[in-house]
CSV table of C-alpha atoms and ligand atoms in Angstrom, one decimal:
chain,number,residue,atom,x,y,z
A,1,UNK,CA,58.5,143.4,-50.1
A,2,UNK,CA,60.8,141.0,-48.4
A,3,UNK,CA,63.8,138.9,-49.0
A,4,UNK,CA,63.0,136.7,-46.0
A,5,UNK,CA,63.3,133.5,-48.1
A,6,UNK,CA,66.8,134.4,-49.3
A,7,UNK,CA,68.9,131.2,-49.0
A,8,UNK,CA,72.5,131.1,-47.9
A,9,UNK,CA,74.6,128.9,-50.1
A,10,UNK,CA,77.8,127.6,-48.8
A,11,UNK,CA,80.4,126.2,-51.2
A,12,UNK,CA,80.7,123.0,-49.2
A,13,UNK,CA,77.1,122.2,-50.3
A,14,UNK,CA,78.2,122.4,-53.9
A,15,UNK,CA,78.0,119.5,-56.3
A,16,UNK,CA,80.8,118.1,-58.5
A,17,UNK,CA,80.3,118.3,-62.2
A,18,UNK,CA,79.9,114.7,-63.4
A,19,UNK,CA,79.5,115.3,-67.2
A,20,UNK,CA,82.7,116.8,-68.4
A,21,UNK,CA,82.2,115.9,-72.0
A,22,UNK,CA,81.4,119.5,-72.9
A,23,UNK,CA,84.4,121.8,-72.8
A,24,UNK,CA,82.7,124.6,-70.9
A,25,UNK,CA,82.1,122.3,-67.9
A,26,UNK,CA,85.7,121.0,-67.6
A,27,UNK,CA,87.1,124.0,-65.7
A,28,UNK,CA,84.5,123.8,-63.0
A,29,UNK,CA,85.4,122.7,-59.5
A,30,UNK,CA,81.9,122.8,-58.0
A,31,UNK,CA,78.4,123.9,-58.9
A,32,UNK,CA,77.1,126.0,-56.0
A,33,UNK,CA,73.7,127.0,-57.4
A,34,UNK,CA,72.0,124.7,-59.9
A,35,UNK,CA,70.0,125.6,-63.0
A,36,UNK,CA,66.8,124.5,-61.2
A,37,UNK,CA,67.6,126.5,-58.1
A,38,UNK,CA,68.2,129.6,-60.2
A,39,UNK,CA,64.9,129.1,-62.2
A,40,UNK,CA,62.9,128.7,-59.0
A,41,UNK,CA,64.4,131.7,-57.3
A,42,UNK,CA,64.1,134.0,-60.2
A,43,UNK,CA,60.4,133.0,-60.5
A,44,UNK,CA,59.9,133.7,-56.9
A,45,UNK,CA,61.6,137.1,-57.2
A,46,UNK,CA,59.5,138.0,-60.2
A,47,UNK,CA,56.3,137.2,-58.3
A,48,UNK,CA,57.4,139.4,-55.4
A,49,UNK,CA,58.4,142.3,-57.7
A,50,UNK,CA,55.2,142.0,-59.8
A,51,UNK,CA,53.1,142.1,-56.6
A,52,UNK,CA,54.9,145.1,-55.2
A,53,UNK,CA,54.5,147.1,-58.4
A,54,UNK,CA,51.0,145.9,-59.2
A,55,UNK,CA,49.7,149.5,-58.7
A,56,UNK,CA,52.4,151.2,-60.6
A,57,UNK,CA,50.6,153.1,-63.3
A,58,UNK,CA,53.5,153.9,-65.5
A,59,UNK,CA,55.3,150.6,-65.1
A,60,UNK,CA,58.9,150.2,-64.3
A,61,UNK,CA,62.3,151.4,-65.5
A,62,UNK,CA,64.9,148.7,-65.0
A,63,UNK,CA,68.4,150.2,-64.8
A,64,UNK,CA,70.6,147.2,-65.5
A,65,UNK,CA,74.3,146.9,-64.8
A,66,UNK,CA,76.1,145.2,-67.7
A,67,UNK,CA,77.4,142.7,-68.5
A,68,UNK,CA,77.0,140.2,-65.7
A,69,UNK,CA,73.3,140.9,-65.2
A,70,UNK,CA,72.1,140.1,-68.7
A,71,UNK,CA,71.0,136.5,-68.2
A,72,UNK,CA,69.4,137.3,-64.9
A,73,UNK,CA,67.6,140.3,-66.5
A,74,UNK,CA,66.4,138.2,-69.5
A,75,UNK,CA,64.9,135.5,-67.2
A,76,UNK,CA,63.4,138.0,-64.7
A,77,UNK,CA,61.7,140.4,-67.2
A,78,UNK,CA,60.0,137.6,-69.1
A,79,UNK,CA,58.1,136.8,-65.9
A,80,UNK,CA,57.2,140.4,-65.1
A,81,UNK,CA,53.8,141.1,-66.6
A,82,UNK,CA,54.0,145.0,-66.6
A,83,UNK,CA,55.0,147.8,-68.9
A,84,UNK,CA,58.7,148.5,-68.6
A,85,UNK,CA,61.6,150.3,-70.0
A,86,UNK,CA,65.2,149.0,-69.8
A,87,UNK,CA,68.2,151.2,-69.5
A,88,UNK,CA,71.6,149.6,-69.7
A,89,UNK,CA,74.6,151.0,-67.8
A,90,UNK,CA,78.2,149.8,-67.6
A,91,UNK,CA,80.3,150.1,-64.5
A,92,UNK,CA,84.0,149.5,-65.0
A,93,UNK,CA,86.1,148.5,-62.0
A,94,UNK,CA,87.1,144.9,-62.0
A,95,UNK,CA,89.7,143.1,-64.0
A,96,UNK,CA,89.9,139.3,-63.8
A,97,UNK,CA,89.5,138.0,-60.3
A,98,UNK,CA,91.0,141.1,-58.7
A,99,UNK,CA,88.6,142.9,-56.3
A,100,UNK,CA,91.3,145.5,-55.3
A,101,UNK,CA,89.9,148.9,-54.6
A,102,UNK,CA,89.6,150.5,-58.0
A,103,UNK,CA,87.1,153.3,-58.0
A,104,UNK,CA,84.2,152.3,-60.3
A,105,UNK,CA,83.1,154.5,-63.2
A,106,UNK,CA,79.7,154.6,-64.8
A,107,UNK,CA,78.9,154.8,-68.5
A,108,UNK,CA,75.7,154.9,-70.4
A,109,UNK,CA,75.1,155.4,-74.1
A,110,UNK,CA,71.9,157.4,-73.5
A,111,UNK,CA,70.7,159.7,-70.8
A,112,UNK,CA,68.7,157.7,-68.2
A,113,UNK,CA,64.9,158.1,-68.6
A,114,UNK,CA,64.1,157.8,-64.9
A,115,UNK,CA,62.7,161.1,-63.9
A,116,UNK,CA,59.4,160.6,-62.0
A,117,UNK,CA,59.5,156.9,-62.7
A,118,UNK,CA,59.6,153.8,-60.5
A,119,UNK,CA,63.1,152.5,-60.9
A,120,UNK,CA,64.4,149.0,-60.2
A,121,UNK,CA,68.2,148.7,-60.4
A,122,UNK,CA,69.2,145.2,-61.5
A,123,UNK,CA,72.7,143.8,-60.7
A,124,UNK,CA,74.3,140.4,-60.7
A,125,UNK,CA,76.2,140.4,-57.5
A,126,UNK,CA,76.6,142.7,-54.4
A,127,UNK,CA,80.2,142.3,-53.3
A,128,UNK,CA,81.9,145.5,-51.8
A,129,UNK,CA,78.8,147.6,-52.6
A,130,UNK,CA,80.8,150.2,-54.6
A,131,UNK,CA,78.9,149.5,-57.9
A,132,UNK,CA,75.4,149.7,-56.4
A,133,UNK,CA,76.3,152.8,-54.4
A,134,UNK,CA,77.4,154.5,-57.5
A,135,UNK,CA,74.5,153.5,-59.7
A,136,UNK,CA,71.9,154.3,-57.0
A,137,UNK,CA,73.4,157.8,-56.5
A,138,UNK,CA,73.3,158.4,-60.2
A,139,UNK,CA,69.7,157.3,-60.5
A,140,UNK,CA,68.7,159.4,-57.5
A,141,UNK,CA,70.2,162.6,-59.0
A,142,UNK,CA,67.7,162.2,-61.8
A,143,UNK,CA,64.7,162.5,-59.4
A,144,UNK,CA,62.9,159.2,-59.9
A,145,UNK,CA,59.6,158.5,-58.1
A,146,UNK,CA,61.0,155.5,-56.3
A,147,UNK,CA,64.2,153.4,-56.4
A,148,UNK,CA,64.6,149.8,-55.4
A,149,UNK,CA,67.4,147.3,-56.1
A,150,UNK,CA,67.4,143.6,-57.0
A,151,UNK,CA,70.6,141.5,-57.0
A,152,UNK,CA,70.9,137.8,-57.9
A,153,UNK,CA,73.7,137.2,-55.4
A,154,UNK,CA,75.1,138.9,-52.3
A,155,UNK,CA,78.2,138.2,-50.4
A,156,UNK,CA,77.0,139.1,-46.9
A,157,UNK,CA,80.5,138.8,-45.4
A,158,UNK,CA,81.6,141.8,-47.5
A,159,UNK,CA,78.5,143.7,-48.4
A,160,UNK,CA,78.2,146.9,-46.2
A,161,UNK,CA,75.0,147.1,-44.4
A,162,UNK,CA,74.2,150.6,-45.6
A,163,UNK,CA,73.9,149.5,-49.2
A,164,UNK,CA,70.2,149.0,-49.6
A,165,UNK,CA,69.1,145.9,-51.5
A,166,UNK,CA,65.4,145.2,-51.7
A,167,UNK,CA,65.3,141.8,-53.4
A,168,UNK,CA,68.1,139.2,-53.1
A,169,UNK,CA,68.3,135.9,-55.0
A,170,UNK,CA,70.9,134.1,-52.9
A,171,UNK,CA,73.5,134.9,-50.2
A,172,UNK,CA,76.8,133.2,-50.9
A,173,UNK,CA,80.2,132.8,-49.3
A,174,UNK,CA,82.9,135.2,-50.2
A,175,UNK,CA,84.1,133.2,-53.2
A,176,UNK,CA,84.7,134.3,-56.8
A,177,UNK,CA,81.9,132.7,-58.8
A,178,UNK,CA,81.1,132.3,-62.5
A,179,UNK,CA,78.2,131.3,-64.7
A,180,UNK,CA,74.7,132.6,-65.3
A,181,UNK,CA,76.1,135.8,-66.7
A,182,UNK,CA,79.1,136.1,-64.4
A,183,UNK,CA,82.5,135.8,-66.0
A,184,UNK,CA,86.2,135.2,-65.3
A,185,UNK,CA,88.4,137.0,-67.9
A,186,UNK,CA,85.2,137.2,-70.1
A,187,UNK,CA,84.6,133.5,-70.1
A,188,UNK,CA,81.9,131.2,-68.5
A,189,UNK,CA,79.0,133.6,-68.7
A,190,UNK,CA,77.0,131.0,-70.6
A,191,UNK,CA,77.2,128.3,-67.9
A,192,UNK,CA,73.6,127.6,-66.9
A,193,UNK,CA,74.5,127.4,-63.2
A,194,UNK,CA,76.7,129.4,-60.7
A,195,UNK,CA,80.0,127.7,-59.9
A,196,UNK,CA,83.5,127.9,-58.6
A,197,UNK,CA,86.4,127.3,-61.0
A,198,UNK,CA,89.2,124.9,-60.3
A,199,UNK,CA,91.6,126.8,-58.0
A,200,UNK,CA,94.5,126.5,-60.4
A,201,UNK,CA,92.6,128.6,-63.1
A,202,UNK,CA,92.5,131.7,-61.0
A,203,UNK,CA,95.5,133.9,-61.5
A,204,UNK,CA,96.5,136.0,-58.5
B,1,LIG,P1,81.0,145.6,-55.9
B,1,LIG,O1,82.2,145.2,-55.1
B,1,LIG,O2,81.0,146.9,-56.5
B,1,LIG,O3,81.0,144.5,-57.0
B,1,LIG,O4,79.7,145.3,-55.1
B,1,LIG,C1,80.0,144.3,-57.9
B,1,LIG,C2,80.6,143.8,-59.2
B,1,LIG,O5,81.9,143.1,-59.1
B,1,LIG,C3,81.9,142.0,-59.9
B,1,LIG,N1,82.1,140.8,-59.0
B,1,LIG,C4,82.1,139.5,-59.5
B,1,LIG,N2,82.1,139.0,-60.7
B,1,LIG,N3,82.2,136.8,-59.8
B,1,LIG,C5,82.1,137.7,-60.9
B,1,LIG,O6,82.1,137.2,-62.0
B,1,LIG,C6,82.3,137.3,-58.5
B,1,LIG,O7,82.4,136.5,-57.6
B,1,LIG,C7,82.2,138.7,-58.4
B,1,LIG,N4,82.3,139.5,-57.3
B,1,LIG,C8,82.2,140.8,-57.7
B,1,LIG,C9,80.6,142.0,-60.7
B,1,LIG,O8,80.8,142.6,-61.9
B,1,LIG,C10,79.7,142.9,-59.9
B,1,LIG,O9,78.7,143.5,-60.6
């Protein structure tokens, strides 16, 4: 298990959107992670995870944090050739772009089925770490056999070092990003890439 190949993506490396004929692309300032980069990295993460859990008899339980992780989850699990269960949890804390310190709350429609199981927590982005700290503590209380975490994105400038993440897609600058599941005011989740919006679109 390693995230040695985690790539740091700086916004200055981003590329401008050239085709603005489709409405959803018009609000984008810069693409910072392309569709191809996402596909390649998710494939590499899936290989690493499949290899690490190759001996897991019971397979995995993926505890997925909604809603930003859905596209990442869908792409990842279709490349994991093992038995798995999927539990969906919601953590409410953020509104719009604001990352002010609101204490997150966790909700799940069903009790988690994680006791004695190998659990992989799946999240879209590690920012301040509050979400993952909460989800991890919740899972651990249920006495799983093991717990690991995968995130698509991490903002290393903000993420506290004590928040353990076992698999990381990309490290990014401390910028508010959208696309590939991530939203701004519930929009832009369906963008096939990760991008930064035009600055005038962010309310403060
Ligand atoms: P924490 O601070 O708890 O944050 O690690 C994790 C959650 O915050 C949201 N978040 C973002 N959402 N673009 C988004 O669309 C961002 O740049 C961003 N930063 C944090 C997200 O819901 C994540 O699970």
